[in-house]
CSV table of C-alpha atoms and ligand atoms in Angstrom, one decimal:
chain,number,residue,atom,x,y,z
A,1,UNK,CA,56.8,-24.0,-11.2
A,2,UNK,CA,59.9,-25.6,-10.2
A,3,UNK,CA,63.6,-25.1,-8.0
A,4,UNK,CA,66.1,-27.3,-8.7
A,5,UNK,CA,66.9,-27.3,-4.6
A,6,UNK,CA,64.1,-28.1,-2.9
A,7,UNK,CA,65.5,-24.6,-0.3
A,8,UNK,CA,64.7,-21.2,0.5
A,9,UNK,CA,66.1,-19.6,-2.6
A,10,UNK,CA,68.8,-17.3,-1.5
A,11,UNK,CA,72.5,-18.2,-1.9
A,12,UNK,CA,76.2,-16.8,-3.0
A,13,UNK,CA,78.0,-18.2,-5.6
A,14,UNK,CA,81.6,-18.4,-5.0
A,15,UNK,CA,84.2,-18.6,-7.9
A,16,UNK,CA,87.2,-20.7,-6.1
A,17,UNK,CA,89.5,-20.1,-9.5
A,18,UNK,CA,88.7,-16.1,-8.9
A,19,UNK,CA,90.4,-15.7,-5.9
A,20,UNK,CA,93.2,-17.8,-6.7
A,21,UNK,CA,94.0,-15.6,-9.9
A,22,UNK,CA,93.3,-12.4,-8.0
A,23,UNK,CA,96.0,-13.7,-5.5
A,24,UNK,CA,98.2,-14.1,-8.5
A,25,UNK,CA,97.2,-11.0,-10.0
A,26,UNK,CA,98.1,-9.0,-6.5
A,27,UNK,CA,101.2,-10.9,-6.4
A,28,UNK,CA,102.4,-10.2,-9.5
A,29,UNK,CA,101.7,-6.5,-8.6
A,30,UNK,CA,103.8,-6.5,-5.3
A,31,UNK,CA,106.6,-8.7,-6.6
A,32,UNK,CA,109.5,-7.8,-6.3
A,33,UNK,CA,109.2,-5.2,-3.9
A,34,UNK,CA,106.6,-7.0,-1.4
A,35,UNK,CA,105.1,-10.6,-0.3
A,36,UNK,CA,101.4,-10.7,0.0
A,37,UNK,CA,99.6,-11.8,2.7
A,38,UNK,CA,96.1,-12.9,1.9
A,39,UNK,CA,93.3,-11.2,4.4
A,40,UNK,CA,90.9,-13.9,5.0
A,41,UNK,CA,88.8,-12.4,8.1
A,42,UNK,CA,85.5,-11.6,9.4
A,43,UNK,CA,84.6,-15.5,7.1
A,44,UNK,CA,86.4,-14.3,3.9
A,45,UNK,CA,84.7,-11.2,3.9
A,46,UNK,CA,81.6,-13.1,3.8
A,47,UNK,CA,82.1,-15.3,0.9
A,48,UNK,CA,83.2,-18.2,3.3
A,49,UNK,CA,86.3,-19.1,5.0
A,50,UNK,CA,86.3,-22.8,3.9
A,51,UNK,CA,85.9,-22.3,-0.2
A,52,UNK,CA,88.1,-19.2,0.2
A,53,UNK,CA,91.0,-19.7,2.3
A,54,UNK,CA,92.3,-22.9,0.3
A,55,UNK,CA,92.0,-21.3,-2.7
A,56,UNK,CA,94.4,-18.2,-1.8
A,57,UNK,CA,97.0,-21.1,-0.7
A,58,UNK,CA,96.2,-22.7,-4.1
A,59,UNK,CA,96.9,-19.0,-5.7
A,60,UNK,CA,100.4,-19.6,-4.1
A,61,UNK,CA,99.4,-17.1,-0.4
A,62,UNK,CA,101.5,-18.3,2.6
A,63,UNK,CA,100.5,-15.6,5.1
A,64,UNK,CA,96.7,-15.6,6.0
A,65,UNK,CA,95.0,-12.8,7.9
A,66,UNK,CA,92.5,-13.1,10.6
A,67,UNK,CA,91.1,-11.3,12.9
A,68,UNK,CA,91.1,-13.4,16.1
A,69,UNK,CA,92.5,-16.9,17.6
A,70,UNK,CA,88.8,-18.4,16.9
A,71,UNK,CA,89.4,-17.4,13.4
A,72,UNK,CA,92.6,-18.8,13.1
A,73,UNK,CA,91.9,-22.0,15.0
A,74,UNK,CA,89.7,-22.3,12.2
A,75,UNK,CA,91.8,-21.6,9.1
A,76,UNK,CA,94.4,-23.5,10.6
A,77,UNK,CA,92.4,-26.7,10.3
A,78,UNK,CA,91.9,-26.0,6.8
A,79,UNK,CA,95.5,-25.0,5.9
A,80,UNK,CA,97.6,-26.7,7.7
A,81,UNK,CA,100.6,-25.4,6.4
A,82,UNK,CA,100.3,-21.7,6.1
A,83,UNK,CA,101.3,-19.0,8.3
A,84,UNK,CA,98.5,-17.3,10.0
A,85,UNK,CA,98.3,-13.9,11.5
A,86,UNK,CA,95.8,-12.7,14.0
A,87,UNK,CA,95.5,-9.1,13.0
A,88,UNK,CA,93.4,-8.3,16.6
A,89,UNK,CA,95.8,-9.6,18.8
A,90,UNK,CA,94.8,-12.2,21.3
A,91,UNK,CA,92.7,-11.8,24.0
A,92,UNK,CA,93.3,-12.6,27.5
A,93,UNK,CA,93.8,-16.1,28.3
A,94,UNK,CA,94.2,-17.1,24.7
A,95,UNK,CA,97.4,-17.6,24.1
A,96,UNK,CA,97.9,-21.0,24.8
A,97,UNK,CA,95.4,-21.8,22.4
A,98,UNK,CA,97.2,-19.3,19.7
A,99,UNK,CA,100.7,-21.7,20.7
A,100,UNK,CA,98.9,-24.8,20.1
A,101,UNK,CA,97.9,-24.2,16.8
A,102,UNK,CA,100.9,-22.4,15.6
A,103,UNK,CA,99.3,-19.0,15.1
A,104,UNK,CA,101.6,-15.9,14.8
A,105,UNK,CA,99.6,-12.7,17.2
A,106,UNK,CA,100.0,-9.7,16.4
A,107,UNK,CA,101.4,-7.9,20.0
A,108,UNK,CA,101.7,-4.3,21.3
A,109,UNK,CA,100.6,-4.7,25.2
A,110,UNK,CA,103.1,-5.6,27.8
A,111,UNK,CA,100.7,-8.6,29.2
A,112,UNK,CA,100.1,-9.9,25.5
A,113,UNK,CA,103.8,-10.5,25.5
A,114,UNK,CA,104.1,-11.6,28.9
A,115,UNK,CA,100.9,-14.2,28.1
A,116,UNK,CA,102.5,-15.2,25.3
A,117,UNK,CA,105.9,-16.1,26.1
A,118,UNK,CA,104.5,-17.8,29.0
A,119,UNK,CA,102.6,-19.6,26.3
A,120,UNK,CA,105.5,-20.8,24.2
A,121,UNK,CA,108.0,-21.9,27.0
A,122,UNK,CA,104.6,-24.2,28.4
A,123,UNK,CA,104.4,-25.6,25.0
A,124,UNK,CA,108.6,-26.1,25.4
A,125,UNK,CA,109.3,-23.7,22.8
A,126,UNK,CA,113.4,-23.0,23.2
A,127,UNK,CA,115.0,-19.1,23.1
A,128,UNK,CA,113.6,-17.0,20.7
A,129,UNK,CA,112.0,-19.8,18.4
A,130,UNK,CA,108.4,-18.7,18.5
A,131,UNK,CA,107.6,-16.0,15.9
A,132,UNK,CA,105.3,-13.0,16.8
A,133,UNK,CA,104.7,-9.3,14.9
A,134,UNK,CA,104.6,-6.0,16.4
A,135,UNK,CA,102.1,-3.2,15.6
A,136,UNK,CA,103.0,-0.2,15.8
A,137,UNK,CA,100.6,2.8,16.8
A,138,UNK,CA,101.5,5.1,13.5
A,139,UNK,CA,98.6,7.2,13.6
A,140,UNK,CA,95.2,4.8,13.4
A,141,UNK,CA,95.1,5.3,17.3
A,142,UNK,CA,93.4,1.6,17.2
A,143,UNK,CA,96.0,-0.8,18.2
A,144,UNK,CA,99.8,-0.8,18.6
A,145,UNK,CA,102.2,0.8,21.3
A,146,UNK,CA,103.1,4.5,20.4
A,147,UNK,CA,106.5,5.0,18.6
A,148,UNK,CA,107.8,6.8,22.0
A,149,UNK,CA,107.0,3.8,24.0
A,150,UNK,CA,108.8,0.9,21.4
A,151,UNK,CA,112.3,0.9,23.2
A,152,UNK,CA,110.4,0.4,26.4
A,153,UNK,CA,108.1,-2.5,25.1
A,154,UNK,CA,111.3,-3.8,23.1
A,155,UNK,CA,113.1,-4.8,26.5
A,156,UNK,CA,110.9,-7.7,27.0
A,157,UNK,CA,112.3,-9.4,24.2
A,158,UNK,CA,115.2,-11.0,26.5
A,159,UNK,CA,117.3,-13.3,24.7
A,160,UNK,CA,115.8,-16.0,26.8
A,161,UNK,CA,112.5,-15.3,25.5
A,162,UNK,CA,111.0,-18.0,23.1
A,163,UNK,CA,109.6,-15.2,21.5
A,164,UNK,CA,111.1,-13.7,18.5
A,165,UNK,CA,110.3,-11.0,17.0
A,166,UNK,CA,108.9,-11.7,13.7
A,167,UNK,CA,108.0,-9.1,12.5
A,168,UNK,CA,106.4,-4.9,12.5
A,169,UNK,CA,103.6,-4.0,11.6
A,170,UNK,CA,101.2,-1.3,11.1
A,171,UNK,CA,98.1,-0.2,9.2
A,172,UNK,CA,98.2,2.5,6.4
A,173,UNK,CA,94.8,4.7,7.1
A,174,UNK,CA,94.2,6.8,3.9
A,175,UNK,CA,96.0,5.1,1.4
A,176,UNK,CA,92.9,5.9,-0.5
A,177,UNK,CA,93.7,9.9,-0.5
A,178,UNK,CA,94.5,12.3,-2.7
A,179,UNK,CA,97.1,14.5,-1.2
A,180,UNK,CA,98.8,11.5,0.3
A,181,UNK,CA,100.1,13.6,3.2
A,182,UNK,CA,99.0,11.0,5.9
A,183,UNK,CA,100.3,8.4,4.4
A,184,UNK,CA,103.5,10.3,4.2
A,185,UNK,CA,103.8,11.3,8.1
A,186,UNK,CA,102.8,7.3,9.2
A,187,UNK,CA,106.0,6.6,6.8
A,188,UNK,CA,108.3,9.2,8.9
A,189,UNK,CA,107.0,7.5,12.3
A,190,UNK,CA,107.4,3.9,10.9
A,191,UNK,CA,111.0,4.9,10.0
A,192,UNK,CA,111.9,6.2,13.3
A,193,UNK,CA,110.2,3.0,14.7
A,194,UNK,CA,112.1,0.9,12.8
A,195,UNK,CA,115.2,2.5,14.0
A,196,UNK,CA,114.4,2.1,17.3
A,197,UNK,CA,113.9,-2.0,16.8
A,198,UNK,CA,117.5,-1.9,15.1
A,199,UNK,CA,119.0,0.3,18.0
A,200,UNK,CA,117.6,-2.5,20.6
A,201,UNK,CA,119.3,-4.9,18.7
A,202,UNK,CA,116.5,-6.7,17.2
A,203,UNK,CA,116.2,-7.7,13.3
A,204,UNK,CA,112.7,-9.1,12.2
A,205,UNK,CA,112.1,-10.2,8.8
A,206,UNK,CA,109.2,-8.8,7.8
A,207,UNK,CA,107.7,-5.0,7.5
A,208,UNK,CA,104.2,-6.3,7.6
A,209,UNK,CA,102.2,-3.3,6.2
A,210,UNK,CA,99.4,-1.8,4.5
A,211,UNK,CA,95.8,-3.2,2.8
A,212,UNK,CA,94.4,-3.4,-0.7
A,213,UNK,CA,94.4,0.7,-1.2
A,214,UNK,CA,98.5,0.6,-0.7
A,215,UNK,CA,99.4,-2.1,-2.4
A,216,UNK,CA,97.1,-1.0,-6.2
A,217,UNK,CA,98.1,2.9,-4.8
A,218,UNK,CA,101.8,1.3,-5.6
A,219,UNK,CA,103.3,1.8,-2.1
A,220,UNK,CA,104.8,-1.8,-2.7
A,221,UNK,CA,107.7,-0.1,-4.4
A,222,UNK,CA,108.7,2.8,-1.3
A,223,UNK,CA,107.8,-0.2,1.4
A,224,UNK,CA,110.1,-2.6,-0.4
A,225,UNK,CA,113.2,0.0,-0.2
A,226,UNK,CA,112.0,1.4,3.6
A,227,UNK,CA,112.4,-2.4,4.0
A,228,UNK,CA,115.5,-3.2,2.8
A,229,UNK,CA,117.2,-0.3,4.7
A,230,UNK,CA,116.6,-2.2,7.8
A,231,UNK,CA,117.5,-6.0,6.3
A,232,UNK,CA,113.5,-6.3,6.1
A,233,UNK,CA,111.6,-7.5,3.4
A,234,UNK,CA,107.8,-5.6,3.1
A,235,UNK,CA,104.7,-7.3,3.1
A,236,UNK,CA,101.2,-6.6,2.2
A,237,UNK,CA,97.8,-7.0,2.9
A,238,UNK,CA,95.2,-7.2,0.8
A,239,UNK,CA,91.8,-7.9,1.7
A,240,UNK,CA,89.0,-6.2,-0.6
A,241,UNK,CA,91.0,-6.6,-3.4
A,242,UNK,CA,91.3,-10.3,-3.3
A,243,UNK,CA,87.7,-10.8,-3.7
A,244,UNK,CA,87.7,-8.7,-6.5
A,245,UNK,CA,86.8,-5.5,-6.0
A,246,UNK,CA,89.2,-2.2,-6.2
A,247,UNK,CA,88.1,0.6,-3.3
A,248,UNK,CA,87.3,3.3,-4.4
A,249,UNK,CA,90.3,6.2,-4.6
A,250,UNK,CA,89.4,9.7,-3.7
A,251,UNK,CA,88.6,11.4,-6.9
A,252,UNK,CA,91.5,13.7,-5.9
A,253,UNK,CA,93.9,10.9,-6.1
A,254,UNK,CA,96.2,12.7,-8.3
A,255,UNK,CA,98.0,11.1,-11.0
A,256,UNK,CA,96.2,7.6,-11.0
A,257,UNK,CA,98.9,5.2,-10.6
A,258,UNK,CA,98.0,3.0,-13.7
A,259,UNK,CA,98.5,-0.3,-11.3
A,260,UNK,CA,94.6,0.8,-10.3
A,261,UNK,CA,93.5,1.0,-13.8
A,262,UNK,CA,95.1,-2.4,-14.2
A,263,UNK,CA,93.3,-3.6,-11.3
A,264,UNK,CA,89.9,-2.6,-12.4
A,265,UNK,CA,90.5,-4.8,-15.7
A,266,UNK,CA,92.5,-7.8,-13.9
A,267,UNK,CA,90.7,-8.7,-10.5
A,268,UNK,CA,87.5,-10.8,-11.1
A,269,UNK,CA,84.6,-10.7,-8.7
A,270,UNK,CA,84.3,-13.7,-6.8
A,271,UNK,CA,80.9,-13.6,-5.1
A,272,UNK,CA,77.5,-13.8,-7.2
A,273,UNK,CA,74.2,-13.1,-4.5
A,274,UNK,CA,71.5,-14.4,-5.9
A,275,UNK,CA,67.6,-15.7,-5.3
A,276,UNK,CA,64.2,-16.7,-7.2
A,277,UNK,CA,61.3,-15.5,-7.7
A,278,UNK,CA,59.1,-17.1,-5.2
A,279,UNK,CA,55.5,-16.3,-6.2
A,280,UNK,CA,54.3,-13.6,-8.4
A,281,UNK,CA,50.9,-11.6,-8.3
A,282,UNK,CA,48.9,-9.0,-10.2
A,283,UNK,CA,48.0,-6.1,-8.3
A,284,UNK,CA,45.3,-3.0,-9.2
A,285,UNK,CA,45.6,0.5,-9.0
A,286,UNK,CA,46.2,1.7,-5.6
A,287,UNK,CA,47.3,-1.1,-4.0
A,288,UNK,CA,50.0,-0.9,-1.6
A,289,UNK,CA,52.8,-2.8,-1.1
A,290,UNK,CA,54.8,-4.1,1.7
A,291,UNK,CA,54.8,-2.9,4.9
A,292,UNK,CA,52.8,0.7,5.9
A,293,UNK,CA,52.0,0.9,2.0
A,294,UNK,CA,55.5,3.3,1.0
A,295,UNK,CA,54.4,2.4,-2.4
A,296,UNK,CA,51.5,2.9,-4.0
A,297,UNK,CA,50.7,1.2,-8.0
A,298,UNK,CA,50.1,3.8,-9.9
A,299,UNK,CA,48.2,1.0,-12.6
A,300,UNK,CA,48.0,-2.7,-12.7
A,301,UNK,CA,51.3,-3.9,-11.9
A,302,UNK,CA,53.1,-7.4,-11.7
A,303,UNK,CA,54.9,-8.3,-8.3
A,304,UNK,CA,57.4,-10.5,-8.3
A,305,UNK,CA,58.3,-12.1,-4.5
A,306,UNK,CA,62.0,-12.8,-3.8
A,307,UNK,CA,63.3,-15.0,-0.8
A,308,UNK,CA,65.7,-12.4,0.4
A,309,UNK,CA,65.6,-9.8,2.7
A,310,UNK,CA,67.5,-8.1,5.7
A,311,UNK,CA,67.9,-11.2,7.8
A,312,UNK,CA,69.8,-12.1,4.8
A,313,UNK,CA,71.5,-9.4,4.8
A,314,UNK,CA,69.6,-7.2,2.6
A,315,UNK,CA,69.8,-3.7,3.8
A,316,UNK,CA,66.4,-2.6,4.4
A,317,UNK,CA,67.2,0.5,3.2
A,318,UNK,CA,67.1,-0.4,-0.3
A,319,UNK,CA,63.1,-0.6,-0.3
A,320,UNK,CA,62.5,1.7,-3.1
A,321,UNK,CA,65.5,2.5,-4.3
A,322,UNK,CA,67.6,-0.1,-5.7
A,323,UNK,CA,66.7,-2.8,-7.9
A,324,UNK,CA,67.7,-6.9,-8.7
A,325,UNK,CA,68.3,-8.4,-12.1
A,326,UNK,CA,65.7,-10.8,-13.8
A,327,UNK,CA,65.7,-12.2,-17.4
A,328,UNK,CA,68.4,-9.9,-17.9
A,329,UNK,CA,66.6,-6.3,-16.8
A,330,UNK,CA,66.4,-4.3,-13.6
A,331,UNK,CA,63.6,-5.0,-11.8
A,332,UNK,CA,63.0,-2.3,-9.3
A,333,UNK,CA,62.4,-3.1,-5.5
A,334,UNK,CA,58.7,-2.0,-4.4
A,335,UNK,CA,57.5,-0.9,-0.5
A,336,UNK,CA,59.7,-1.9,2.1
A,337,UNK,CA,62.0,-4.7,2.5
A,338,UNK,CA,61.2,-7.4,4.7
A,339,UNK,CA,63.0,-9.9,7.4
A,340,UNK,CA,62.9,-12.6,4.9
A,341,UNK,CA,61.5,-10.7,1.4
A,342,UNK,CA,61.7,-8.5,-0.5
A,343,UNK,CA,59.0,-7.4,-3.4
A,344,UNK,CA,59.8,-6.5,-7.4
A,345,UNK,CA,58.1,-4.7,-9.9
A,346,UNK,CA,58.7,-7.3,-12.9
A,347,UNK,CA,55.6,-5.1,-14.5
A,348,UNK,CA,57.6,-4.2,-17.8
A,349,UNK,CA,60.1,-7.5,-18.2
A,350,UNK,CA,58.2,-9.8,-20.3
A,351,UNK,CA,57.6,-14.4,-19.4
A,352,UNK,CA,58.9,-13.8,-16.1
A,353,UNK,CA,57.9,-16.8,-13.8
A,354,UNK,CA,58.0,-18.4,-10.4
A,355,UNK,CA,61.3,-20.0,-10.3
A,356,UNK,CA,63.3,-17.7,-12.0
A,357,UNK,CA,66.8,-16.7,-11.3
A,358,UNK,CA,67.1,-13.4,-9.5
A,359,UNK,CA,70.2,-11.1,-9.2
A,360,UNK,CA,71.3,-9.3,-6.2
A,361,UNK,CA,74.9,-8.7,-6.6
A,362,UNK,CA,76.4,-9.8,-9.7
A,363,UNK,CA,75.9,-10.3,-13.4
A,364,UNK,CA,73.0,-11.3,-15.5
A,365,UNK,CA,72.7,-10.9,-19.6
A,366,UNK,CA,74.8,-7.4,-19.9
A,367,UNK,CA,73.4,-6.3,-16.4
A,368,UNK,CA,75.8,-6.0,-13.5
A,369,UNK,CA,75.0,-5.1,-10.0
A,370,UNK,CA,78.3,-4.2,-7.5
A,371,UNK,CA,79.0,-4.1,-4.4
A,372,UNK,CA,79.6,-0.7,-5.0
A,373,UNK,CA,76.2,-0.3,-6.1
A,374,UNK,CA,74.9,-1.7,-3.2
A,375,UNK,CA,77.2,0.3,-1.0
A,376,UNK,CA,76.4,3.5,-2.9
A,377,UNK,CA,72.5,2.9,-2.4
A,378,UNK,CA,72.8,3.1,1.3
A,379,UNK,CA,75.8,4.9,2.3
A,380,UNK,CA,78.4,2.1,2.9
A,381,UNK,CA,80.9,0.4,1.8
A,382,UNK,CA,82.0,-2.8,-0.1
A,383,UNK,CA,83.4,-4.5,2.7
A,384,UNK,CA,80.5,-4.2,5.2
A,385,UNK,CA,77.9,-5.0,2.4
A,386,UNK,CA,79.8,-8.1,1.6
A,387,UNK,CA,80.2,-8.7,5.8
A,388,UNK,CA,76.5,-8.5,6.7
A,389,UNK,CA,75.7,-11.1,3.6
A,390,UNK,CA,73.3,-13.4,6.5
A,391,UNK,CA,75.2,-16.6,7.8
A,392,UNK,CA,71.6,-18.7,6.9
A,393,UNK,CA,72.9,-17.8,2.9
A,394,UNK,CA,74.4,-20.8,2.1
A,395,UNK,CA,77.9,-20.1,0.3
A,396,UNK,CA,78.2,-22.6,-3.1
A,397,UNK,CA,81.7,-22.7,-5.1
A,398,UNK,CA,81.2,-22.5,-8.6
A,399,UNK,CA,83.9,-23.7,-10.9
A,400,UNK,CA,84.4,-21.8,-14.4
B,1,PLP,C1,91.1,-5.6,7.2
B,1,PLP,C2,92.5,-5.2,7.2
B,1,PLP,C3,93.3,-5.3,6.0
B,1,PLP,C4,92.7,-5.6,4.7
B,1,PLP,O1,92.1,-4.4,4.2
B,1,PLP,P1,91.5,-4.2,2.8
B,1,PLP,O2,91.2,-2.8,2.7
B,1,PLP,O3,90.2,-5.0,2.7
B,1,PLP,O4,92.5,-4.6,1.8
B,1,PLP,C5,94.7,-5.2,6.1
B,1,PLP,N1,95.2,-4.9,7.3
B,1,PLP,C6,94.5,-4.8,8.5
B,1,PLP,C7,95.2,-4.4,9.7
B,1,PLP,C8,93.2,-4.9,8.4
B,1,PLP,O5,92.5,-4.8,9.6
């Protein structure tokens, strides 16, 4: 028996080079209608902020995208010279913090722009020199001020401000859908709010705008030209995407653009989830296994013992229903996953041994496991399987 780290077996693999050509790749899409802004939140979507965020900035991202000011105060230390955005907004009291380490907030409350011009002129920041992004409210009904209530908000960027507005933003809901017909009416209120921001007399640079689902939906194209009406340039964010992994469309999604085809084929997985077999045991007939026997063998059977399980974020709802790779085949999961295990029925797969590499997510032989698998399995989706991946899994960059 033998593990070449003398650890609890159960790890992500990170490919570094992955997300730098996916950042190229999603570039390359938007260009020349769109910049993209890389969204790096919520620890990379669980792959890890540190092996991830340099290596968008290496892909050639300027704009990262983060939830909060811890966040960024983090990313900032490790990319010192991009732009980051705080997609939550600050919360109160924060904003000198945000000022110090040159983050750019996303704002829509009256006090977040009082707070934060306060901020900049503390920090000695000279008329309208500090750059901050509006959200608008276009129909999320999450954050952002309502298009009625822009003009209002708009007046307390004074030309004695140090605040300048930046940018306007605002989040695309169902770019995933078929009919489109959301989409369509967040358009018509972005338009009239982006007339309102000329009409006060402000000009930001940026129409900051949309996820992963509009940019491979190709909305680049129509949010390039919205943006150059107004002297704006369009920018996207992709999140999901960067990592690898294409949301799914509604099956209604008429007329597949072929960008999503072409994102399918291009975008490379960056995170590999795997563990070892831990100890392996023979079992009779009518044993149970795992907790309150939910399975029963049916004949001798071989158990194979992994060191993962839902404190590792392993959703216990895959006991009995899902499977892991080993020596190349699917090993079913038996009984019920546990805090720290989980138990496989390596019955049928022949030499398998303590030690061996185990598949959670990710490719072994011909045998691939998704994160839409796993999503699928328990009624979720990519993004919050890859999100509740447990902080004690150690995140390890891989370079090929
Ligand atoms: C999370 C998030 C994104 C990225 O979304 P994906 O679907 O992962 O591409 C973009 N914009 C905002 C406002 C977000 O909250």
């Amino acid at each position: 028996m033998s593990f070449p780290k003398s650890k609890r077996p159960c790890w992500v693999e990170i490919r570094p080079h992955a997300l730098e050509a996916n950042y190229r790749f999603l570039a390359a899409q938007a260009a020349p209608h769109a910049e993209v802004l890389a969204v790096v939140k919520a620890n990379a979507y669980g792959h890890g902020l540190a092996l991830c965020a340099p290596a968008v900035v290496r892909g050639g991202a300027c704009w990262l995208g983060v939830t909060s000011v811890e966040e960024a105060v983090e990313a900032r230390v490790l990319c010192a010279d991009a732009r980051i955005l705080a997609i939550g907004g600050p919360m109160p009291g924060q904003s000198p913090e945000a000022v110090a380490h040159n983050v750019t907030p996303l704002l829509w409350e009256p006090w977040q722009i009082e707070e934060m011009e306060a901020a900049a002129r503390a920090a000695d920041y000279g008329p309208v020199s500090y750059p901050v992004h509006l959200e608008i409210d276009t129909g999320m009904s999450r954050q952002g001020v309502f298009p009625k209530e822009i003009t209002a908000l708009l007046k307390l960027f004074t030309p004695g401000s140090p605040l300048r507005l930046e940018g306007i933003m605002t989040h695309l809901y169902a770019a995933d859908e078929g009919d489109g017909g959301a989409t369509r009416q967040q358009f018509v209120l972005l338009e009239e709010s982006l007339r309102a921001v000329a009409a006060a007399g402000l000009y930001p640079d940026w129409l900051n705008v949309g996820a992963s689902a509009a940019l491979l939906a190709g909305l680049a194209e129509p949010l390039g030209a919205l943006a150059a009406r107004f002297g704006m340039r369009a920018m996207i964010r992709p999140g999901l995407a960067l990592y690898g992994v294409v949301p799914q469309f509604d099956p209604a999604f008429d007329k597949e653009p072929p960008s999503i085809a072409a994102a399918r084929a291009g975008l490379e997985p960056a995170l590999a989830w795997k563990t070892r077999i831990v100890g392996l045991r023979t079992i009779p007939a009518g044993a149970t296994v795992g907790y309150n026997g939910t399975f029963v063998a049916s004949e001798s059977m071989k158990i194979g013992l992994v060191a993962a399980g839902y404190a590792d974020g392993l959703d216990r709802h895959l006991g009995n229903h899902f499977q892991m790779l080993v020596r190349g085949q699917r090993a079913p999961l038996v009984g019920r996953v546990c805090m720290d295990h989980a138990m496989l029925d390596v019955t049928e797969i022949a030499d398998v041994e303590v030690g061996d590499e185990v598949v959670i997510l990710g490719t072994q032989g011909s045998e691939t496991i998704t994160a839409q698998d796993h999503a699928a399995a328990t009624g979720t989706i990519p993004w919050e399987v890859f999100t509740r991946i447990g902080s004690r899994v150690a995140r390890i960059p891989v370079e090929e």
